[in-house]
Short mmCIF file of C-alpha atoms and ligand atoms in Angstrom, two decimals:
data_model
loop_
_atom_site.label_atom_id
_atom_site.label_comp_id
_atom_site.label_asym_id
_atom_site.label_seq_id
_atom_site.Cartn_x
_atom_site.Cartn_y
_atom_site.Cartn_z
CA MET L 79 17.97 -4.01 9.74
CA GLU L 80 19.97 -0.91 8.81
CA ASN L 81 18.56 2.38 7.56
CA ILE L 82 15.04 2.11 9.05
CA LYS L 83 15.66 3.49 12.56
CA GLY L 84 14.62 7.12 12.89
CA LYS L 85 12.84 7.28 9.53
CA VAL L 86 9.42 8.94 9.29
CA ILE L 87 7.19 6.53 7.39
CA ILE L 88 3.60 7.22 6.29
CA ILE L 89 1.38 4.19 5.61
CA THR L 90 -2.06 4.37 4.01
CA GLY L 91 -4.52 1.52 4.58
CA ALA L 92 -2.82 0.84 7.91
CA SER L 93 -5.94 -0.41 9.72
CA SER L 94 -5.62 -4.05 8.64
CA GLY L 95 -3.66 -6.64 6.67
CA ILE L 96 -0.41 -5.65 5.00
CA GLY L 97 -0.55 -2.02 6.16
CA ALA L 98 -0.98 -2.92 9.84
CA ALA L 99 1.69 -5.62 9.72
CA THR L 100 4.13 -3.24 8.02
CA ALA L 101 3.43 -0.53 10.60
CA LYS L 102 4.33 -2.95 13.40
CA LYS L 103 7.42 -4.22 11.61
CA LEU L 104 8.84 -0.78 10.75
CA ALA L 105 8.02 0.69 14.17
CA GLY L 106 9.73 -2.34 15.70
CA GLU L 107 12.82 -1.45 13.66
CA GLY L 108 12.78 2.07 15.11
CA ALA L 109 10.83 4.09 12.52
CA ALA L 110 8.20 6.68 13.47
CA VAL L 111 5.05 5.56 11.67
CA VAL L 112 2.20 7.84 10.61
CA LEU L 113 -0.88 5.74 9.93
CA GLY L 114 -3.92 6.53 7.80
CA ALA L 115 -7.17 4.67 7.05
CA ARG L 116 -10.91 5.20 7.56
CA ARG L 117 -11.45 2.86 10.55
CA THR L 118 -10.14 5.01 13.39
CA GLU L 119 -10.72 2.49 16.21
CA ARG L 120 -8.45 0.02 14.43
CA LEU L 121 -5.81 2.72 13.95
CA GLU L 122 -5.98 3.81 17.58
CA GLU L 123 -5.60 0.20 18.75
CA LEU L 124 -2.56 -0.23 16.49
CA VAL L 125 -0.95 3.00 17.69
CA SER L 126 -1.39 1.94 21.29
CA THR L 127 0.10 -1.54 20.62
CA ILE L 128 3.11 0.04 18.91
CA ARG L 129 3.61 2.53 21.77
CA GLN L 130 3.28 -0.22 24.41
CA ASN L 131 6.14 -1.97 22.62
CA GLY L 132 8.28 1.17 22.86
CA GLY L 133 7.63 2.37 19.30
CA GLU L 134 6.65 5.75 17.89
CA ALA L 135 3.31 6.05 16.07
CA VAL L 136 0.52 8.48 15.34
CA SER L 137 -2.66 8.08 13.30
CA LYS L 138 -5.05 10.25 11.31
CA LYS L 139 -8.39 9.30 9.79
CA THR L 140 -7.76 9.26 6.05
CA ASP L 141 -9.91 8.36 3.09
CA VAL L 142 -7.47 8.19 0.17
CA THR L 143 -10.20 9.15 -2.29
CA SER L 144 -9.89 12.66 -0.86
CA ALA L 145 -6.75 14.53 -1.94
CA ARG L 146 -7.34 16.88 0.97
CA GLU L 147 -7.38 14.08 3.57
CA VAL L 148 -4.22 12.53 2.11
CA GLN L 149 -2.55 15.95 2.28
CA GLU L 150 -3.66 16.26 5.93
CA LEU L 151 -2.10 12.87 6.70
CA VAL L 152 1.20 14.05 5.25
CA ASP L 153 0.86 17.39 7.08
CA THR L 154 0.46 15.43 10.34
CA ALA L 155 3.79 13.73 9.70
CA VAL L 156 5.55 17.01 8.90
CA GLU L 157 4.06 18.89 11.88
CA ARG L 158 5.11 16.15 14.26
CA TYR L 159 8.39 14.90 12.80
CA HIS L 160 9.44 17.70 10.41
CA ARG L 161 10.20 15.41 7.46
CA VAL L 162 8.92 12.47 5.43
CA ASP L 163 11.30 9.67 4.55
CA VAL L 164 8.93 7.04 3.18
CA LEU L 165 5.38 6.93 1.86
CA PHE L 166 3.89 3.43 1.65
CA ASN L 167 0.88 3.82 -0.66
CA ASN L 168 -0.84 0.63 0.45
CA ALA L 169 -4.60 1.32 0.68
CA GLY L 170 -6.53 -0.73 -1.84
CA LEU L 171 -9.58 -2.84 -2.51
CA MET L 172 -10.34 -5.76 -4.81
CA PRO L 173 -14.03 -6.20 -5.66
CA LEU L 174 -13.48 -8.74 -8.44
CA SER L 175 -16.30 -9.15 -10.97
CA TYR L 176 -16.86 -10.11 -14.60
CA LEU L 177 -17.06 -7.14 -16.96
CA ARG L 178 -20.40 -8.45 -18.32
CA ASP L 179 -21.94 -7.87 -14.87
CA LEU L 180 -21.43 -4.12 -15.31
CA LYS L 181 -20.59 -3.37 -11.68
CA ILE L 182 -19.67 0.16 -12.67
CA ASP L 183 -19.72 1.51 -9.10
CA GLU L 184 -17.10 -1.07 -8.11
CA TRP L 185 -14.94 -0.21 -11.15
CA GLU L 186 -15.06 3.45 -10.14
CA ARG L 187 -14.26 2.67 -6.52
CA MET L 188 -11.16 0.67 -7.53
CA ILE L 189 -9.99 3.46 -9.82
CA ASP L 190 -10.58 6.03 -7.05
CA VAL L 191 -8.76 4.13 -4.30
CA ASN L 192 -6.16 2.02 -6.12
CA ILE L 193 -5.05 4.61 -8.71
CA LYS L 194 -6.19 8.08 -7.65
CA GLY L 195 -5.38 7.36 -3.98
CA VAL L 196 -1.81 6.49 -4.99
CA LEU L 197 -1.53 9.67 -7.08
CA TYR L 198 -2.84 11.82 -4.21
CA GLY L 199 -0.16 10.29 -1.98
CA ILE L 200 2.53 11.06 -4.52
CA ALA L 201 1.21 14.62 -4.91
CA ALA L 202 1.33 15.21 -1.16
CA VAL L 203 4.91 13.99 -0.56
CA LEU L 204 6.67 14.85 -3.81
CA PRO L 205 7.33 18.55 -3.08
CA ILE L 206 8.73 17.59 0.35
CA MET L 207 10.97 14.82 -0.94
CA ARG L 208 12.19 16.94 -3.87
CA LYS L 209 13.18 19.65 -1.41
CA GLN L 210 14.85 17.12 0.92
CA LYS L 211 16.55 15.51 -2.09
CA SER L 212 15.73 12.18 -0.47
CA GLY L 213 12.79 9.92 0.19
CA GLN L 214 11.15 6.70 -0.88
CA ILE L 215 7.72 6.09 -2.37
CA ILE L 216 6.50 2.51 -2.19
CA ASN L 217 3.40 1.75 -4.23
CA THR L 218 1.39 -1.43 -3.80
CA ALA L 219 0.77 -3.22 -7.07
CA SER L 220 0.01 -6.97 -7.15
CA VAL L 221 0.71 -10.13 -9.08
CA ALA L 222 -2.53 -8.95 -10.75
CA GLY L 223 -0.45 -6.05 -12.03
CA HIS L 224 1.58 -8.60 -14.02
CA VAL L 225 -1.09 -11.10 -15.13
CA VAL L 226 -4.83 -10.79 -15.81
CA SER L 227 -7.44 -13.36 -14.76
CA PRO L 228 -11.16 -13.56 -15.65
CA GLY L 229 -13.03 -11.46 -13.11
CA GLY L 230 -9.95 -9.34 -12.48
CA ALA L 231 -9.87 -7.02 -15.50
CA VAL L 232 -10.46 -3.74 -13.66
CA TYR L 233 -8.48 -4.70 -10.54
CA SER L 234 -5.57 -5.70 -12.79
CA ALA L 235 -5.95 -2.47 -14.76
CA THR L 236 -5.53 -0.48 -11.53
CA LYS L 237 -2.46 -2.47 -10.54
CA PHE L 238 -0.89 -2.24 -14.03
CA ALA L 239 -1.47 1.51 -13.65
CA VAL L 240 0.31 1.54 -10.29
CA ARG L 241 3.33 -0.11 -11.91
CA ALA L 242 3.28 2.39 -14.80
CA ILE L 243 3.05 5.34 -12.40
CA SER L 244 5.91 3.91 -10.32
CA GLU L 245 8.12 3.47 -13.37
CA GLY L 246 7.36 6.98 -14.63
CA LEU L 247 8.03 8.44 -11.21
CA ARG L 248 11.33 6.58 -10.97
CA LYS L 249 12.53 7.83 -14.34
CA GLU L 250 11.48 11.42 -13.59
CA GLU L 251 12.67 11.75 -9.99
CA SER L 252 15.37 9.24 -9.08
CA PRO L 253 18.28 10.66 -11.11
CA ASP L 254 18.10 14.21 -9.71
CA SER L 255 15.85 14.23 -6.64
CA LEU L 256 17.37 10.94 -5.41
CA ILE L 257 13.88 9.67 -4.53
CA ARG L 258 13.76 5.89 -4.45
CA VAL L 259 10.68 4.30 -6.00
CA THR L 260 9.51 0.79 -5.18
CA SER L 261 6.61 -1.15 -6.61
CA ILE L 262 5.65 -4.14 -4.49
CA SER L 263 3.57 -6.95 -6.00
CA PRO L 264 2.20 -9.45 -3.50
CA GLY L 265 0.66 -12.75 -4.53
CA ALA L 266 -1.99 -14.42 -2.34
CA VAL L 267 -1.85 -12.98 1.17
CA LEU L 268 -4.28 -13.84 3.99
CA THR L 269 -5.97 -10.51 4.77
CA GLU L 270 -9.43 -8.92 4.70
CA LEU L 271 -9.05 -8.08 1.00
CA PRO L 272 -11.73 -10.54 -0.30
CA SER L 273 -14.34 -8.80 1.89
CA THR L 274 -15.13 -6.28 -0.86
CA ILE L 275 -15.99 -8.95 -3.48
CA THR L 276 -19.75 -9.01 -4.12
CA ASP L 277 -19.75 -11.87 -6.67
CA PRO L 278 -20.30 -14.93 -4.40
CA GLN L 279 -18.47 -17.43 -6.61
CA LEU L 280 -15.44 -15.21 -7.23
CA LYS L 281 -15.33 -14.41 -3.52
CA GLN L 282 -15.36 -18.10 -2.57
CA ASN L 283 -12.66 -18.88 -5.17
CA ILE L 284 -10.37 -16.23 -3.68
CA ILE L 285 -11.06 -17.31 -0.08
CA ASP L 286 -10.31 -20.94 -1.02
CA ARG L 287 -7.14 -19.92 -2.91
CA GLU L 288 -5.89 -17.84 -0.01
CA LYS L 289 -6.69 -20.57 2.51
CA PHE L 290 -4.64 -22.99 0.42
CA HIS L 291 -1.69 -20.80 -0.62
CA GLY L 292 -1.91 -17.60 1.38
CA ILE L 293 1.21 -16.22 2.98
CA SER L 294 0.92 -13.78 5.89
CA ALA L 295 0.78 -9.99 5.89
CA GLU L 296 4.01 -10.16 7.92
CA ASP L 297 5.74 -11.84 4.95
CA ILE L 298 4.96 -8.76 2.83
CA ALA L 299 5.94 -6.43 5.68
CA ASN L 300 9.35 -8.12 5.64
CA ALA L 301 9.70 -7.40 1.92
CA VAL L 302 8.78 -3.74 2.46
CA ALA L 303 11.30 -3.53 5.31
CA TYR L 304 13.96 -5.02 3.02
CA ALA L 305 13.32 -2.29 0.42
CA VAL L 306 13.38 0.48 3.04
CA SER L 307 16.49 -0.86 4.76
CA GLN L 308 18.80 -0.65 1.76
CA PRO L 309 21.51 2.02 1.72
CA ASP L 310 20.35 5.36 0.23
CA GLY L 311 22.18 4.66 -3.03
CA VAL L 312 20.36 1.35 -3.55
CA ALA L 313 16.78 1.40 -4.89
CA VAL L 314 14.78 -1.81 -4.86
CA ASN L 315 12.44 -0.88 -7.71
CA GLU L 316 10.32 -4.02 -8.12
CA VAL L 317 9.44 -6.70 -5.61
CA LEU L 318 7.21 -9.66 -6.49
CA VAL L 319 6.45 -12.03 -3.62
CA ARG L 320 4.28 -15.11 -4.18
CA PRO L 321 3.55 -18.08 -1.99
CA THR L 322 5.91 -20.78 -3.21
CA THR L 323 3.00 -22.91 -4.48
CA GLN L 324 1.15 -20.14 -6.39
CA ILE L 325 1.41 -20.43 -10.19
CA ASN L 326 -0.36 -17.23 -11.39
N1 LIG X 485 -4.06 -9.70 0.15
C1 LIG X 485 -3.58 -9.99 -1.05
O1 LIG X 485 -3.60 -11.15 -1.48
C2 LIG X 485 -2.99 -8.90 -1.90
C3 LIG X 485 -2.32 -9.28 -3.06
C4 LIG X 485 -1.79 -8.29 -3.89
C5 LIG X 485 -1.93 -6.96 -3.55
N2 LIG X 485 -2.59 -6.61 -2.43
C6 LIG X 485 -2.74 -5.18 -2.13
O2 LIG X 485 -2.28 -4.92 -0.83
C7 LIG X 485 -2.90 -3.72 -0.33
C8 LIG X 485 -3.37 -3.97 1.09
O3 LIG X 485 -4.41 -4.92 1.07
P1 LIG X 485 -4.58 -6.06 2.18
O4 LIG X 485 -4.39 -7.35 1.51
O5 LIG X 485 -3.78 -5.76 3.38
O6 LIG X 485 -6.16 -5.95 2.45
P2 LIG X 485 -7.01 -5.36 3.66
O7 LIG X 485 -6.71 -6.08 4.93
O8 LIG X 485 -8.41 -5.34 3.18
O9 LIG X 485 -6.47 -3.87 3.81
C9 LIG X 485 -6.86 -2.84 2.94
C10 LIG X 485 -6.58 -1.52 3.62
O10 LIG X 485 -6.93 -0.47 2.72
C11 LIG X 485 -7.69 0.47 3.43
N3 LIG X 485 -8.60 1.21 2.55
C12 LIG X 485 -9.54 0.74 1.71
N4 LIG X 485 -10.20 1.76 1.14
C13 LIG X 485 -9.65 2.90 1.64
C14 LIG X 485 -9.89 4.28 1.45
N5 LIG X 485 -10.85 4.73 0.64
N6 LIG X 485 -9.12 5.17 2.13
C15 LIG X 485 -8.16 4.74 2.97
N7 LIG X 485 -7.88 3.45 3.19
C16 LIG X 485 -8.62 2.55 2.53
C17 LIG X 485 -8.44 -0.30 4.50
O11 LIG X 485 -8.70 0.56 5.61
P3 LIG X 485 -10.12 1.19 5.99
O12 LIG X 485 -11.18 0.27 5.49
O13 LIG X 485 -10.06 1.30 7.48
O14 LIG X 485 -10.13 2.54 5.34
C18 LIG X 485 -7.38 -1.32 4.90
O15 LIG X 485 -6.55 -0.81 5.90
C19 LIG X 485 -3.99 -3.37 -1.35
O16 LIG X 485 -3.53 -2.33 -2.19
C20 LIG X 485 -4.16 -4.66 -2.14
O17 LIG X 485 -4.65 -4.42 -3.44
C21 LIG X 485 -3.10 -7.55 -1.57
#
């Protein structure tokens, strides 16, 4: 793949699933990856696997609900590699529930991580990328950012928001700052994502759906790598990847 080698790529939520798979993929293509999440042992294990395979990686404990910690993750990249080429805003959670169950704490958590976490990432890299007059911000939406299902109102709201923020960012920054903006919308992917669902029936439905349809985190990593690998003048703005058999 062209145009990945040598890039400095920050990934949030890199301790499992799509983030971890993307870190391995991009490091394997020659990028230096800067990995953030809360579970440091997982991050350290991933960094050591990448290095054993000849790749370049560093990690920093990052809770994306803290603007300061997200800034420190970006500072780590700049101190070590002196630039930021790509931010993959991937951290997210999906505690599905029916609105009538009033799981307000879970609504707030999704808003904090899935929306505010993405905004903190944008805030931390935007001044750098504007100055560089180059860069790419990849935000993780979802098929749930295109369609709404019962039990998914708030999760979908956060992912619709991610798409709106991505589109606004593209229109504001791409023409002059030459920053490429990508919104990636995965369908059912086999990861740890259902682990935050506290409604037993909704949790089982998702686990069953993912067992039946689920594609791998590596399949999404390939889509991210495709978007990163395009020539600088080509911006892949929207990517929607479903398992072939998934309807909604
Ligand atoms: N799997 C799917 O079917 C699917 C479909 C569409 C979209 N997505 C989206 O894909 C993204 C990745 O999810 P995944 O499927 O790979 O699930 P996952 O395996 O559960 O990974 C989620 C990642 O987010 C991190 N995270 C959660 N809260 C965080 C916080 N406060 N601060 C920093 N990191 C945090 C987790 O790390 P720590 O717990 O270590 O912090 C973990 O690395 C999410 O945005 C999700 O909404 C997934």
